[in-house]
PDB file of N, CA and C and ligand atoms in Angstrom:
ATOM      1  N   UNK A  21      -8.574 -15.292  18.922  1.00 55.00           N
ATOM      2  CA  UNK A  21      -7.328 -15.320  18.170  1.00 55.00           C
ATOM      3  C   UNK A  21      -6.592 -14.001  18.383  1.00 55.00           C
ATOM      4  N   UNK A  22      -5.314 -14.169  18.193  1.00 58.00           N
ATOM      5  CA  UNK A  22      -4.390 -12.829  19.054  1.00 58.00           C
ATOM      6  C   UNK A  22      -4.351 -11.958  17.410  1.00 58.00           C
ATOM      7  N   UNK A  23      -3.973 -10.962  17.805  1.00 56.00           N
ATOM      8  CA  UNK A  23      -3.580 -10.279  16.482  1.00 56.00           C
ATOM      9  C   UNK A  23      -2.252 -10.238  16.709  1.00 56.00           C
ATOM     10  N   UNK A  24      -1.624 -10.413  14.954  1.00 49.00           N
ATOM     11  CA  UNK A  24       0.278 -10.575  15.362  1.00 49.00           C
ATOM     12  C   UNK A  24       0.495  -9.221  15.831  1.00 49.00           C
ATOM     13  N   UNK A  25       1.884  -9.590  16.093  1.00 53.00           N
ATOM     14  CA  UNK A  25       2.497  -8.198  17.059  1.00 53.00           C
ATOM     15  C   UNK A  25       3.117  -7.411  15.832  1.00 53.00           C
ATOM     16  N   UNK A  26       2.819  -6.274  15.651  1.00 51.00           N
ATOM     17  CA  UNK A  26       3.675  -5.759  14.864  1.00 51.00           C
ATOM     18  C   UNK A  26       5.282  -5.378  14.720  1.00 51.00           C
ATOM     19  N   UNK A  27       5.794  -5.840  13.279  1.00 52.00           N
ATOM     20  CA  UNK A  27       7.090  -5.393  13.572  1.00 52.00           C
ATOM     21  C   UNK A  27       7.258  -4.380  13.725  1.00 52.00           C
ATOM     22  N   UNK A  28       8.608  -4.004  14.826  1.00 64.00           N
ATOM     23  CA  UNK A  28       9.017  -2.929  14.794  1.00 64.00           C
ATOM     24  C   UNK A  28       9.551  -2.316  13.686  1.00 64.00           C
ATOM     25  N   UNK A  29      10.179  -2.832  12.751  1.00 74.00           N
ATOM     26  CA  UNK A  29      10.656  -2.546  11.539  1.00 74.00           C
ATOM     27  C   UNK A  29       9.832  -2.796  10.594  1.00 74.00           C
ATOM     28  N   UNK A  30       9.412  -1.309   9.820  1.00 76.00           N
ATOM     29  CA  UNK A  30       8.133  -2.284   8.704  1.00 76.00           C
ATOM     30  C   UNK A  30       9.416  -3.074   7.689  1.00 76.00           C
ATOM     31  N   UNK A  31       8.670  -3.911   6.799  1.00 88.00           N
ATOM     32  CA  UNK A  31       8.935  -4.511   5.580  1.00 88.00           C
ATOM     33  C   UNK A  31       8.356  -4.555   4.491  1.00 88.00           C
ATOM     34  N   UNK A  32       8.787  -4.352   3.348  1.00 92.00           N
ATOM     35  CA  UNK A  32       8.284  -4.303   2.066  1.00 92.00           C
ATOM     36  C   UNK A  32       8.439  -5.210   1.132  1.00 92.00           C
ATOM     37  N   UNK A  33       7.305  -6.176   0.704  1.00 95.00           N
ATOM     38  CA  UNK A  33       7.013  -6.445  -0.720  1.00 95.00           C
ATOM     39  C   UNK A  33       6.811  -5.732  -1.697  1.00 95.00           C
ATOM     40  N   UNK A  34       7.126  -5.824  -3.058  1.00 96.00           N
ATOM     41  CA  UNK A  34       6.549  -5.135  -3.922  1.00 96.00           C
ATOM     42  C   UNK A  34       5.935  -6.290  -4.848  1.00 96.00           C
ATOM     43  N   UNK A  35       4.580  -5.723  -5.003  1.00 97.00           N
ATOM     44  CA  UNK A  35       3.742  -7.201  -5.804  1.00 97.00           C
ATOM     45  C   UNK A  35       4.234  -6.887  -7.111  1.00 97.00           C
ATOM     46  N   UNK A  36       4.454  -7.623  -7.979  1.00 96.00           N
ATOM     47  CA  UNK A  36       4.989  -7.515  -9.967  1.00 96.00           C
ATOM     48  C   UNK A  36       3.439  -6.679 -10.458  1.00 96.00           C
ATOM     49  N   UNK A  37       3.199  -5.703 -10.777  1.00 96.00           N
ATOM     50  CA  UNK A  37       2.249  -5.173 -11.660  1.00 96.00           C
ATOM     51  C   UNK A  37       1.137  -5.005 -10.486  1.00 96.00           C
ATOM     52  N   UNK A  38       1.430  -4.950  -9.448  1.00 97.00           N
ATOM     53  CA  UNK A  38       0.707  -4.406  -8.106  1.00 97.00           C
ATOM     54  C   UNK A  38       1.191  -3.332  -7.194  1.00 97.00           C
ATOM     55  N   UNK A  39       0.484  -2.943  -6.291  1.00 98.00           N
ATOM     56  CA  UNK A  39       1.027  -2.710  -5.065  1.00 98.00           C
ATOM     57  C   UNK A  39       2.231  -2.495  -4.477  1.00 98.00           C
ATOM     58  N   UNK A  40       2.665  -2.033  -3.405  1.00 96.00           N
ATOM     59  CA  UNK A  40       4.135  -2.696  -2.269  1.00 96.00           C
ATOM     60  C   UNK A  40       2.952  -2.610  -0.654  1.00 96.00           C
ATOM     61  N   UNK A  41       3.934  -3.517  -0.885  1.00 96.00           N
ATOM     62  CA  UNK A  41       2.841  -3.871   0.616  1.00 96.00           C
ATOM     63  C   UNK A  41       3.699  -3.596   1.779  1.00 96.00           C
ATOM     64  N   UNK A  42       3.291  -2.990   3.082  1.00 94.00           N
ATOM     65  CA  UNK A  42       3.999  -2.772   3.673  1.00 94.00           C
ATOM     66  C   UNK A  42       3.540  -3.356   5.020  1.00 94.00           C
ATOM     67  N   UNK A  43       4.199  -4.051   5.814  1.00 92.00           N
ATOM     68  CA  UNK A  43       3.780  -4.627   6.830  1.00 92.00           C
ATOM     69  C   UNK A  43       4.540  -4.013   7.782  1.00 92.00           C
ATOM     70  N   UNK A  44       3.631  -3.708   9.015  1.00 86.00           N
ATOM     71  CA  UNK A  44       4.680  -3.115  10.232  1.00 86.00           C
ATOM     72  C   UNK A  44       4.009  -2.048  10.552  1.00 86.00           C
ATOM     73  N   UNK A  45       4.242  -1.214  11.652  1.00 85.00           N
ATOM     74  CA  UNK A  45       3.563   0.123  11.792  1.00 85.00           C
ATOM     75  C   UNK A  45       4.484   1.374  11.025  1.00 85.00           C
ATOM     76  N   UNK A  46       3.962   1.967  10.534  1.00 85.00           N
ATOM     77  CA  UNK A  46       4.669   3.174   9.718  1.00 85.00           C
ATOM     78  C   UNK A  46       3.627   3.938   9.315  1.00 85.00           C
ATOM     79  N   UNK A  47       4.309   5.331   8.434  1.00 90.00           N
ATOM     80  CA  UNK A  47       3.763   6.532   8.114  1.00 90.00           C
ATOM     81  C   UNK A  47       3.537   6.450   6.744  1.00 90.00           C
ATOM     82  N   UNK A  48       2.960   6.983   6.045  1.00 92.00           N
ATOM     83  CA  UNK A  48       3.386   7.012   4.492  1.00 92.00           C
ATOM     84  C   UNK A  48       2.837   8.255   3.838  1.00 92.00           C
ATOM     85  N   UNK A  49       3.836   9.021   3.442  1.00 92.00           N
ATOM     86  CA  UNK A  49       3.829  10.554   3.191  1.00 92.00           C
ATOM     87  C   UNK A  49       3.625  10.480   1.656  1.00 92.00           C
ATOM     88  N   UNK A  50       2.460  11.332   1.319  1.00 89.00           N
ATOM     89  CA  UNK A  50       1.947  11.339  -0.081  1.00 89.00           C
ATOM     90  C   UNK A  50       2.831  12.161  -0.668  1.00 89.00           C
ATOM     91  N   UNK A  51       2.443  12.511  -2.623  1.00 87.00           N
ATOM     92  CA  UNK A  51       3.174  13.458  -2.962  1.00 87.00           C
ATOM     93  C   UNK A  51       2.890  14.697  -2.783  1.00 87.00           C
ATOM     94  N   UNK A  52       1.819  14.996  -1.750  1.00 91.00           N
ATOM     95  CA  UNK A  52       1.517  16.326  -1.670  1.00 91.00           C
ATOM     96  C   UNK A  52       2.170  17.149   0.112  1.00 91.00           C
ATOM     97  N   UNK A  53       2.400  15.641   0.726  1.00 93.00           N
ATOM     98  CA  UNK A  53       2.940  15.763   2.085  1.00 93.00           C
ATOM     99  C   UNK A  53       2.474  15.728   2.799  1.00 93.00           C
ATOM    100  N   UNK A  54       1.292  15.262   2.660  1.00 94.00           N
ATOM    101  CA  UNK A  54       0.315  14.527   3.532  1.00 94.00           C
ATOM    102  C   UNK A  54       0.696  13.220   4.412  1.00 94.00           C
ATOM    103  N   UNK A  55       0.181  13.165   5.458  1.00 95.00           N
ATOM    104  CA  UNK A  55       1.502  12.222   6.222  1.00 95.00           C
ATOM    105  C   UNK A  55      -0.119  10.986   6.914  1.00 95.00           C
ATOM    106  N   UNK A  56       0.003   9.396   6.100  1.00 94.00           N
ATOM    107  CA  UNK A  56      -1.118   8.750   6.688  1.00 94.00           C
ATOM    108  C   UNK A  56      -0.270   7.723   6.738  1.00 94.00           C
ATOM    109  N   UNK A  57      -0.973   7.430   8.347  1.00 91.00           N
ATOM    110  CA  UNK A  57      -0.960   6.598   9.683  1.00 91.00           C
ATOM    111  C   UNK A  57      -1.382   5.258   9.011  1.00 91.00           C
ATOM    112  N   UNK A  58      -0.932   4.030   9.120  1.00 87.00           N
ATOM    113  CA  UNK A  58      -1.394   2.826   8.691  1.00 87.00           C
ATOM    114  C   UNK A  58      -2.320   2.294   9.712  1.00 87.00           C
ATOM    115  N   UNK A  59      -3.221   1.683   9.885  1.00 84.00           N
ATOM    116  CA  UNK A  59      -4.009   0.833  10.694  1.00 84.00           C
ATOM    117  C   UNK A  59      -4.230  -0.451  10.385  1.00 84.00           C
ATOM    118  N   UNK A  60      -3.334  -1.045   9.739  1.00 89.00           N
ATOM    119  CA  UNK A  60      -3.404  -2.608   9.666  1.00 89.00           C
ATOM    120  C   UNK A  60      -2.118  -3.037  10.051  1.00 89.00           C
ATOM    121  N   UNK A  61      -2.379  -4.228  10.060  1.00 90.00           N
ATOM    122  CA  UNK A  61      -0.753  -5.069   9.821  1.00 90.00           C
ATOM    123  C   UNK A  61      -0.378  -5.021   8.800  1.00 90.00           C
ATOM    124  N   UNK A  62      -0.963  -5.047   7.589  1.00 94.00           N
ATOM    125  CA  UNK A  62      -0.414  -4.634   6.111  1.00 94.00           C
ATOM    126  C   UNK A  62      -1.233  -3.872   5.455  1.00 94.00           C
ATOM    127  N   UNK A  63      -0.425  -2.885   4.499  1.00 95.00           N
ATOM    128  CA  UNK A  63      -1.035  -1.889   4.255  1.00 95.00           C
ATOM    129  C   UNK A  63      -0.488  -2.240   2.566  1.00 95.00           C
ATOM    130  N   UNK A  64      -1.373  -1.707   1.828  1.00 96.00           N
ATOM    131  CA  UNK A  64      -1.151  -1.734   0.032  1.00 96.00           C
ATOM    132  C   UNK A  64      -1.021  -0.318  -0.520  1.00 96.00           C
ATOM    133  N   UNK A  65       0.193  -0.149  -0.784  1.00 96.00           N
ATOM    134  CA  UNK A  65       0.307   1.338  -1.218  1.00 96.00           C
ATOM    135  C   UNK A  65       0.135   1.232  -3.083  1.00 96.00           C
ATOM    136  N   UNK A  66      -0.272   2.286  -3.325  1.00 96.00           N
ATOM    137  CA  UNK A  66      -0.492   2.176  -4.751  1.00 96.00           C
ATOM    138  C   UNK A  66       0.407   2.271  -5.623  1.00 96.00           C
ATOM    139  N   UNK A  67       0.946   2.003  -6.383  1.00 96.00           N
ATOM    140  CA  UNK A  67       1.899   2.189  -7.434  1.00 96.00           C
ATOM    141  C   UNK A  67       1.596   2.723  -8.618  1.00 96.00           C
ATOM    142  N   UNK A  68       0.685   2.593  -9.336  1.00 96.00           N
ATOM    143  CA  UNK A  68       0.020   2.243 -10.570  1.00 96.00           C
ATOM    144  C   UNK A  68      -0.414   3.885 -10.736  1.00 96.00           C
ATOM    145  N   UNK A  69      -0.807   4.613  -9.450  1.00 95.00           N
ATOM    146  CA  UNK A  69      -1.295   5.837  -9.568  1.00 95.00           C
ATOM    147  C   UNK A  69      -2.834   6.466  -9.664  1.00 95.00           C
ATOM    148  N   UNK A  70      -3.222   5.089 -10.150  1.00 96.00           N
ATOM    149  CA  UNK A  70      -4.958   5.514 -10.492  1.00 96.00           C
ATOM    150  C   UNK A  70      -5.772   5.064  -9.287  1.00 96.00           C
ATOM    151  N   UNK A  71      -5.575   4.380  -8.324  1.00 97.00           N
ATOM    152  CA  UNK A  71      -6.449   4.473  -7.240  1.00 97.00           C
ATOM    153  C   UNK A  71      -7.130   5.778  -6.833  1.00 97.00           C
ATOM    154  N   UNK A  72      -8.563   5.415  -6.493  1.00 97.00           N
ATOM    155  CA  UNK A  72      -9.394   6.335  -5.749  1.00 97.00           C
ATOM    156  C   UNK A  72      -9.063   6.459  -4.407  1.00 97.00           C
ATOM    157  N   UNK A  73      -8.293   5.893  -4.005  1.00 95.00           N
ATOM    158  CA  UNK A  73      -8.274   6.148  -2.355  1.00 95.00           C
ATOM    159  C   UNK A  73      -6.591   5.801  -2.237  1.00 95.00           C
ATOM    160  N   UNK A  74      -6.228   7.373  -2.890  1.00 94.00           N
ATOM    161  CA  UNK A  74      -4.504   7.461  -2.339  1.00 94.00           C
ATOM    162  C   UNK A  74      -4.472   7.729  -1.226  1.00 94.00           C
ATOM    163  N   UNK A  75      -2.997   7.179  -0.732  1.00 95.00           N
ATOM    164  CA  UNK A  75      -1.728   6.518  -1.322  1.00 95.00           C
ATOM    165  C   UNK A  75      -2.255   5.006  -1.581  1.00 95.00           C
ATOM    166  N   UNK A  76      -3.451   4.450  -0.624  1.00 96.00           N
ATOM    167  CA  UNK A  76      -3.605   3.147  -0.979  1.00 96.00           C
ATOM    168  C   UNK A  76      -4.026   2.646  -1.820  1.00 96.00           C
ATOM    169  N   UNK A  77      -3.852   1.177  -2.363  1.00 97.00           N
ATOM    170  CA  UNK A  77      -4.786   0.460  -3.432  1.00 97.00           C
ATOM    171  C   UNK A  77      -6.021   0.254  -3.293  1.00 97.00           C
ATOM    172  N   UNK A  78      -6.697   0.091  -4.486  1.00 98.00           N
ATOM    173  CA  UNK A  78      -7.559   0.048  -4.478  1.00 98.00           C
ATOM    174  C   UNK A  78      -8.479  -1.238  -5.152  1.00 98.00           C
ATOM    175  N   UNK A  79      -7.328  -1.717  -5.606  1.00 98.00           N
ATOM    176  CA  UNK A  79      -7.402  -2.481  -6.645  1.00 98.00           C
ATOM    177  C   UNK A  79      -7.437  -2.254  -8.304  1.00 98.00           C
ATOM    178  N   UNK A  80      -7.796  -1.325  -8.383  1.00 98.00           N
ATOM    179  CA  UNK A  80      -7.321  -0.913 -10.091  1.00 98.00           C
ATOM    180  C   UNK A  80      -6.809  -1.276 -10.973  1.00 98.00           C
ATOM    181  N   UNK A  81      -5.594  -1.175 -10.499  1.00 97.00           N
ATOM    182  CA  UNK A  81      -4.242  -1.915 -11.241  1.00 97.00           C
ATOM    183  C   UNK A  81      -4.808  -2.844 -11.842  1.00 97.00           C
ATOM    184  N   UNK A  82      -5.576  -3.732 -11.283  1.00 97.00           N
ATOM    185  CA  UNK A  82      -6.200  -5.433 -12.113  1.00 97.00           C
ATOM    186  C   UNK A  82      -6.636  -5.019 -13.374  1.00 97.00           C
ATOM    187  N   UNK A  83      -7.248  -4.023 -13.862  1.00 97.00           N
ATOM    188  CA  UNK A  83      -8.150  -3.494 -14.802  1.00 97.00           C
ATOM    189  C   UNK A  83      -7.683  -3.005 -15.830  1.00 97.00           C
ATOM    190  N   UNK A  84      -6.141  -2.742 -15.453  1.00 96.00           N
ATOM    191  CA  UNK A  84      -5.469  -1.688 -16.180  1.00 96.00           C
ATOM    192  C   UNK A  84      -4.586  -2.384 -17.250  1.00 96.00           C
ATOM    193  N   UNK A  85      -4.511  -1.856 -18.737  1.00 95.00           N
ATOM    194  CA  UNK A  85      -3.378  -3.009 -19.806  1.00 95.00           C
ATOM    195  C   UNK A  85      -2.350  -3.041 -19.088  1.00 95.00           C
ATOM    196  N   UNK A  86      -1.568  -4.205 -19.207  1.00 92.00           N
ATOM    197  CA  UNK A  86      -0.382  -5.058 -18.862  1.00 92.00           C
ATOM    198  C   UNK A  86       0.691  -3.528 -18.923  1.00 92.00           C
ATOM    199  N   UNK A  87       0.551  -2.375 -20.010  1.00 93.00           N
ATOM    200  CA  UNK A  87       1.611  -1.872 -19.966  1.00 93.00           C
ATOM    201  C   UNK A  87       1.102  -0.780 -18.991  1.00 93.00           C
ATOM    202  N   UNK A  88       0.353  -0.081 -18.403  1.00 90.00           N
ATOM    203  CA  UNK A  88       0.130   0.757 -17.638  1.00 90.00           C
ATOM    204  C   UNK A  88       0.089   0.248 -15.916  1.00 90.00           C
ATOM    205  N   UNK A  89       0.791  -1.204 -15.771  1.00 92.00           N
ATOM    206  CA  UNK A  89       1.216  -1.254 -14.892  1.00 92.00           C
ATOM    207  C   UNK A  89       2.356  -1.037 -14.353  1.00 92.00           C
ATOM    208  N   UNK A  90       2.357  -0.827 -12.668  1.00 91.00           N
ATOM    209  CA  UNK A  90       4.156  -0.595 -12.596  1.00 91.00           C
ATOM    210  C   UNK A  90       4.263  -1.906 -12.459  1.00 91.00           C
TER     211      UNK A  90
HETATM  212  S1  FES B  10      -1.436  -0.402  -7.419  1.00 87.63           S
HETATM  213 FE1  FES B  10      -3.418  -1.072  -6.966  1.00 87.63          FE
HETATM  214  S2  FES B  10      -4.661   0.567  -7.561  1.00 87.63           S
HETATM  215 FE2  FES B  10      -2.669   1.260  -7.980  1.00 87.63          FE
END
């Protein structure tokens, strides 16, 4: 099975009380300016803040009250 081609242009979902997901090849510069390389076709950036493994998700968010989501 092929792997899709990546867009040249990433694109963004943002999940409701999740994630933004970003599909495509791109960079994603933390708040400290740290600059990480994606290696998937989609990547889950964190929103929520409490992930162990920034900028990405981790899944957390699931765990977290309804109001401490973004
Ligand atoms: S949005 Fe999933 S852990 Fe933060």
């Amino acid at each position: 099975m092929r792997e899709p081609t990546p867009s040249p242009t990433p694109t963004v979902v943002m999940c409701p009380g999740g994630p933004m997901l970003l599909r495509g090849k791109h960079v994603v510069e933390d708040a400290d300016g740290n600059l990480h390389e994606t290696r998937r076709p989609v990547s889950a950036v964190c929103r929520c803040g409490k992930s162990a493994l920034q900028p990405w998700c981790d899944g957390t968010h699931k765990v977290l009250p309804e109001r401490d989501r973004p």
